[in-house]
XYZ file of N, CA and C in Angstrom:
417
model
N -17.377 -18.396 6.581
C -17.007 -17.134 6.913
C -17.737 -16.648 8.301
N -16.961 -16.291 9.312
C -17.632 -15.875 10.492
C -18.757 -14.837 10.342
N -19.713 -14.917 11.123
C -20.829 -13.916 11.360
C -20.898 -13.273 12.512
N -20.360 -13.765 13.624
C -20.438 -12.905 14.890
C -18.944 -12.647 15.401
N -19.028 -11.654 16.030
C -17.620 -11.082 16.776
C -16.998 -12.331 17.627
N -17.790 -13.176 18.403
C -17.175 -14.137 19.203
C -16.235 -15.134 18.390
N -16.610 -15.149 17.041
C -15.867 -16.054 16.205
C -14.498 -15.658 15.667
N -14.418 -14.375 15.672
C -13.018 -13.942 15.240
C -12.091 -13.109 16.363
N -12.776 -12.721 17.461
C -12.247 -11.807 18.533
C -10.979 -12.662 19.128
N -10.240 -11.974 19.964
C -9.139 -12.497 20.674
C -9.836 -12.587 22.095
N -10.021 -13.760 22.423
C -10.628 -13.927 23.803
C -9.673 -13.774 24.975
N -10.089 -13.414 26.054
C -9.137 -13.382 27.276
C -7.829 -12.261 26.893
N -8.187 -11.088 26.510
C -7.077 -10.256 26.062
C -6.315 -9.641 27.240
N -5.074 -9.143 26.864
C -4.248 -8.728 27.933
C -4.682 -7.470 28.463
N -4.652 -7.538 30.020
C -5.068 -6.438 30.621
C -4.194 -5.874 31.710
N -4.331 -4.680 32.134
C -3.504 -4.129 33.276
C -4.619 -3.396 34.121
N -4.088 -2.989 35.334
C -4.950 -2.134 36.262
C -4.647 -0.655 35.719
N -5.515 0.180 36.179
C -5.412 1.559 35.922
C -4.109 2.151 36.349
N -3.680 1.378 37.593
C -2.436 2.133 38.305
C -1.074 1.602 37.830
N -1.229 0.565 36.858
C -0.031 -0.027 36.430
C 0.923 0.873 35.608
N 2.280 0.901 36.029
C 3.059 1.779 35.552
C 3.158 1.486 33.912
N 3.379 2.575 33.139
C 3.439 2.258 31.701
C 4.655 1.688 31.350
N 5.987 1.573 32.037
C 6.827 0.837 31.717
C 6.650 -0.611 31.684
N 5.621 -1.154 32.561
C 5.152 -2.410 32.645
C 4.181 -2.778 31.410
N 3.496 -1.748 31.149
C 2.560 -1.909 29.837
C 3.361 -2.129 28.664
N 4.418 -1.215 28.526
C 5.307 -1.475 27.315
C 5.912 -2.817 27.364
N 6.365 -3.311 28.437
C 7.034 -4.780 28.443
C 6.085 -5.825 28.106
N 4.794 -5.562 28.554
C 3.732 -6.523 28.221
C 3.623 -6.589 26.649
N 3.543 -5.388 26.161
C 3.419 -5.210 24.715
C 4.348 -5.845 23.929
N 5.565 -5.702 24.307
C 6.783 -6.269 23.662
C 6.806 -7.892 23.859
N 6.520 -8.323 25.107
C 6.495 -9.844 25.483
C 5.457 -10.571 24.800
N 4.304 -9.873 24.482
C 3.243 -10.633 23.833
C 3.116 -10.082 22.400
N 3.911 -9.226 21.948
C 4.053 -8.844 20.479
C 2.410 -8.306 20.140
N 2.010 -7.303 21.021
C 0.702 -6.709 20.736
C 0.757 -5.201 20.672
N -0.160 -4.534 20.126
C -0.016 -3.137 20.017
C -1.006 -2.390 20.975
N -1.707 -3.065 21.769
C -2.735 -2.405 22.775
C -2.873 -3.301 23.915
N -3.115 -2.770 25.011
C -3.423 -3.399 26.345
C -4.654 -2.829 27.052
N -5.493 -3.577 27.493
C -6.843 -3.069 27.839
C -6.588 -2.776 29.335
N -7.154 -1.648 29.806
C -7.264 -1.323 31.256
C -8.583 -1.921 31.882
N -8.306 -2.730 32.913
C -9.516 -3.350 33.466
C -9.398 -3.535 34.976
N -10.620 -3.403 35.624
C -10.536 -3.922 37.140
C -11.698 -4.753 37.258
N -11.521 -6.019 37.760
C -12.606 -6.970 38.008
C -13.306 -7.218 36.775
N -12.634 -7.531 35.617
C -13.252 -7.765 34.354
C -14.015 -6.630 33.777
N -13.943 -5.603 34.346
C -14.655 -4.282 33.970
C -13.675 -3.392 33.000
N -14.075 -3.032 31.927
C -13.099 -2.202 31.022
C -13.051 -0.852 31.554
N -11.966 -0.284 31.838
C -11.801 1.017 32.097
C -11.052 1.971 31.229
N -10.337 1.283 30.119
C -9.686 2.037 29.076
C -8.938 1.242 28.274
N -8.012 1.746 27.486
C -7.181 1.091 26.457
C -5.959 2.060 26.339
N -4.882 1.290 26.308
C -3.653 1.933 25.878
C -2.885 1.201 24.760
N -2.576 2.024 23.665
C -1.911 1.530 22.623
C -0.504 1.896 22.491
N 0.383 1.238 21.794
C 1.612 1.648 21.513
C 1.786 3.175 21.263
N 0.949 3.673 20.363
C 0.916 5.028 19.956
C 0.625 5.910 21.038
N -0.265 5.492 22.040
C -0.619 6.463 23.216
C 0.754 6.450 24.167
N 1.642 5.432 24.104
C 2.818 5.385 24.980
C 3.616 6.660 24.216
N 3.840 6.535 23.031
C 4.704 7.461 22.342
C 4.082 8.891 22.490
N 3.087 9.130 22.082
C 2.422 10.442 21.996
C 1.955 11.024 23.257
N 1.570 10.205 24.256
C 1.271 10.796 25.422
C 2.202 10.594 26.603
N 3.247 10.044 26.329
C 4.215 9.731 27.656
C 5.607 10.137 26.968
N 6.033 9.341 25.992
C 7.518 9.647 25.665
C 7.732 10.960 25.174
N 6.739 11.514 24.351
C 6.868 12.848 23.778
C 6.837 14.033 24.710
N 6.087 13.706 25.877
C 6.098 14.646 27.086
C 7.088 14.331 28.093
N 8.126 13.416 27.835
C 9.151 13.082 28.566
C 8.672 12.785 30.008
N 7.440 12.022 29.975
C 6.922 11.431 31.334
C 7.841 10.529 32.001
N 7.779 10.360 33.245
C 8.600 9.325 33.988
C 7.742 7.854 33.866
N 8.568 6.972 33.206
C 7.712 5.786 32.914
C 7.407 4.955 33.867
N 8.165 5.044 35.142
C 7.935 4.319 36.409
C 6.767 4.968 37.178
N 6.539 6.362 36.959
C 5.575 7.035 37.735
C 4.220 7.382 37.224
N 4.226 7.106 35.891
C 3.004 7.461 35.023
C 2.143 6.097 34.913
N 1.000 6.159 35.319
C 0.036 4.985 35.336
C -0.527 4.970 33.767
N -0.928 3.602 33.622
C -1.740 3.403 32.236
C -3.027 4.449 32.244
N -3.636 4.591 33.331
C -4.871 5.494 33.123
C -4.550 6.864 32.719
N -3.342 7.229 33.001
C -2.950 8.571 32.717
C -2.574 8.735 31.153
N -2.386 7.820 30.456
C -2.213 7.863 28.968
C -3.164 7.238 28.071
N -4.013 6.240 28.706
C -4.816 5.527 27.888
C -6.099 6.356 27.614
N -6.865 5.864 26.571
C -8.244 6.265 26.241
C -9.313 5.728 27.223
N -10.217 6.555 27.567
C -11.228 5.962 28.215
C -12.677 6.122 27.724
N -12.886 6.916 26.679
C -14.083 7.089 25.906
C -14.007 6.007 24.900
N -14.463 4.907 25.040
C -14.161 3.680 24.146
C -15.697 3.377 23.455
N -15.450 3.029 22.114
C -16.482 2.320 21.489
C -16.403 0.943 21.643
N -17.319 0.076 22.036
C -17.277 -1.307 22.316
C -18.378 -2.055 21.366
N -18.212 -3.355 21.251
C -19.115 -4.215 20.689
C -19.401 -5.438 21.536
N -20.513 -6.214 21.162
C -20.853 -7.354 21.866
C -20.272 -8.566 21.094
N -20.005 -9.720 21.890
C -19.622 -10.945 21.348
C -20.636 -11.467 20.254
N -21.903 -11.058 20.391
C -23.000 -11.599 19.851
C -23.364 -10.717 18.391
N -22.648 -9.566 18.383
C -22.922 -8.700 17.333
C -22.432 -9.133 16.017
N -22.932 -8.847 14.838
C -22.436 -9.377 13.560
C -21.179 -8.609 13.265
N -20.260 -9.424 12.611
C -19.145 -8.876 12.195
C -19.124 -7.452 11.344
N -20.317 -7.531 10.568
C -20.531 -6.146 9.853
C -20.664 -5.018 10.788
N -21.260 -5.077 12.134
C -21.427 -4.137 12.959
C -19.986 -3.657 13.605
N -18.967 -4.553 13.678
C -17.705 -4.271 13.965
C -17.088 -3.307 12.933
N -17.317 -3.730 11.762
C -16.888 -3.018 10.502
C -17.460 -1.553 10.419
N -18.656 -1.514 10.721
C -19.431 -0.081 10.612
C -18.908 0.718 11.696
N -18.707 0.137 13.044
C -18.164 0.942 14.132
C -16.759 1.316 13.871
N -15.899 0.597 13.330
C -14.380 0.971 13.091
C -14.380 2.091 11.998
N -15.259 1.957 11.072
C -15.223 2.808 9.920
C -15.831 4.124 10.505
N -16.985 4.030 11.200
C -17.497 5.349 11.689
C -16.600 6.091 12.636
N -15.848 5.499 13.378
C -15.023 6.126 14.457
C -13.629 6.176 14.226
N -13.280 5.633 13.058
C -11.860 5.452 12.658
C -10.905 4.625 13.683
N -11.477 3.471 13.954
C -10.827 2.743 15.090
C -10.090 1.617 14.347
N -9.142 0.973 15.191
C -8.287 -0.089 14.642
C -8.583 -1.347 15.722
N -9.231 -1.181 16.676
C -9.469 -1.973 17.854
C -10.848 -1.888 18.330
N -11.634 -2.957 18.728
C -12.817 -2.713 19.605
C -12.616 -3.753 20.658
N -12.900 -3.149 22.004
C -13.159 -4.225 23.156
C -14.436 -4.771 22.855
N -14.730 -6.093 23.427
C -15.837 -6.680 23.200
C -16.290 -7.049 24.633
N -17.476 -6.517 24.935
C -18.092 -6.662 26.233
C -19.263 -7.455 26.149
N -19.400 -8.402 27.126
C -20.762 -9.116 27.310
C -21.370 -8.549 28.430
N -22.516 -7.833 28.243
C -23.094 -6.978 29.246
C -21.888 -5.777 29.537
N -21.497 -5.843 30.868
C -20.567 -4.903 31.164
C -19.054 -5.672 31.441
N -18.990 -6.912 31.141
C -17.865 -7.767 31.544
C -16.889 -7.718 30.145
N -15.537 -7.511 30.303
C -14.642 -7.606 29.171
C -14.441 -8.938 28.837
N -14.713 -9.367 27.669
C -14.523 -10.881 27.118
C -13.417 -11.001 26.044
N -13.145 -9.881 25.341
C -12.395 -9.959 24.247
C -12.075 -8.667 23.596
N -11.350 -8.692 22.360
C -10.971 -7.541 21.680
C -11.009 -8.064 20.218
N -11.379 -7.303 19.328
C -11.475 -7.477 17.911
C -10.500 -6.520 17.129
N -9.721 -6.690 16.309
C -8.912 -5.609 15.700
C -9.126 -5.593 14.186
N -8.624 -4.600 13.528
C -8.819 -4.452 12.090
C -8.069 -5.567 11.430
N -7.061 -5.941 11.843
C -6.319 -7.195 11.316
C -7.162 -8.389 11.435
N -8.010 -8.659 12.586
C -8.858 -9.813 12.664
C -10.015 -9.767 11.446
N -10.424 -8.585 11.368
C -11.595 -8.435 10.456
C -10.979 -8.580 8.866
N -9.718 -8.107 8.715
C -9.171 -8.265 7.391
C -8.858 -9.616 7.105
N -8.434 -10.382 8.058
C -8.208 -11.842 7.789
C -9.569 -12.680 7.518
N -10.505 -12.264 8.333
C -11.730 -13.062 8.085
C -12.556 -12.591 6.855
N -12.574 -11.229 6.622
C -13.372 -10.830 5.381
C -12.599 -10.949 4.086
N -11.272 -10.592 4.072
C -10.630 -10.742 2.704
C -9.123 -11.106 2.978
N -8.824 -12.387 3.312
C -7.396 -12.843 3.512
C -6.546 -12.487 2.380
N -6.995 -12.525 1.253
C -6.158 -12.082 0.032
C -5.809 -10.783 -0.089
N -6.522 -9.758 0.651
C -5.964 -8.394 0.522
C -4.737 -8.188 1.037
N -4.123 -7.107 0.876
C -2.848 -6.729 1.355
C -2.918 -6.746 2.922
N -3.856 -6.097 3.470
C -3.879 -6.022 4.914
C -4.235 -7.359 5.557
N -5.103 -8.105 4.852
C -5.549 -9.560 5.376
C -4.248 -10.366 5.312
N -3.290 -10.261 4.242
C -2.143 -11.023 4.157
C -1.145 -10.557 5.063
N -0.943 -9.389 5.288
C 0.091 -8.932 6.341
C -0.470 -9.299 7.753
N -1.843 -9.170 8.060
C -2.265 -9.456 9.342
C -2.317 -10.938 9.692
N -2.258 -11.884 8.641
C -2.224 -13.198 8.794
C -0.718 -13.752 9.081
N 0.336 -12.937 8.723
C 1.631 -13.246 8.607
C 2.110 -13.504 10.190
N 3.139 -14.331 10.383
C 3.864 -14.499 11.654
C 4.416 -13.160 12.012
N 4.528 -12.806 13.251
C 5.181 -11.626 13.783
C 6.616 -11.580 13.469
N 7.386 -10.515 13.194
C 8.837 -10.314 13.095
C 9.345 -10.304 14.583
N 10.389 -11.143 14.750
C 11.100 -11.265 15.967
C 12.441 -10.619 16.030
């Protein structure tokens, strides 16, 4: 069983710049079958956009998807962890802040992301969430 975040995180996560139009963010999510895209500049984390952010902060407000930037709909007040943190620390942070994803920073450099699904697969693959998270994506 993994003990540190770097053993279960997704390294080299998908990123966009703060100015990337959200239509491109949505296309990346579709192409890569992911639910979040990190906003970064020069490997420095600036925010995070989820599929829910696109719906609640853009579509529901009828924003122009070509003119609205990632930074306009993403979250910028983020909780992060280190690649050398124990997996239990990620669980604690996610529970305490009701999060599904944690960006992973080595110092101030973005190196990965760990998701609730990653933790479920690692901690209890036999659970419903672990089983679903380990399944191949629907196409």
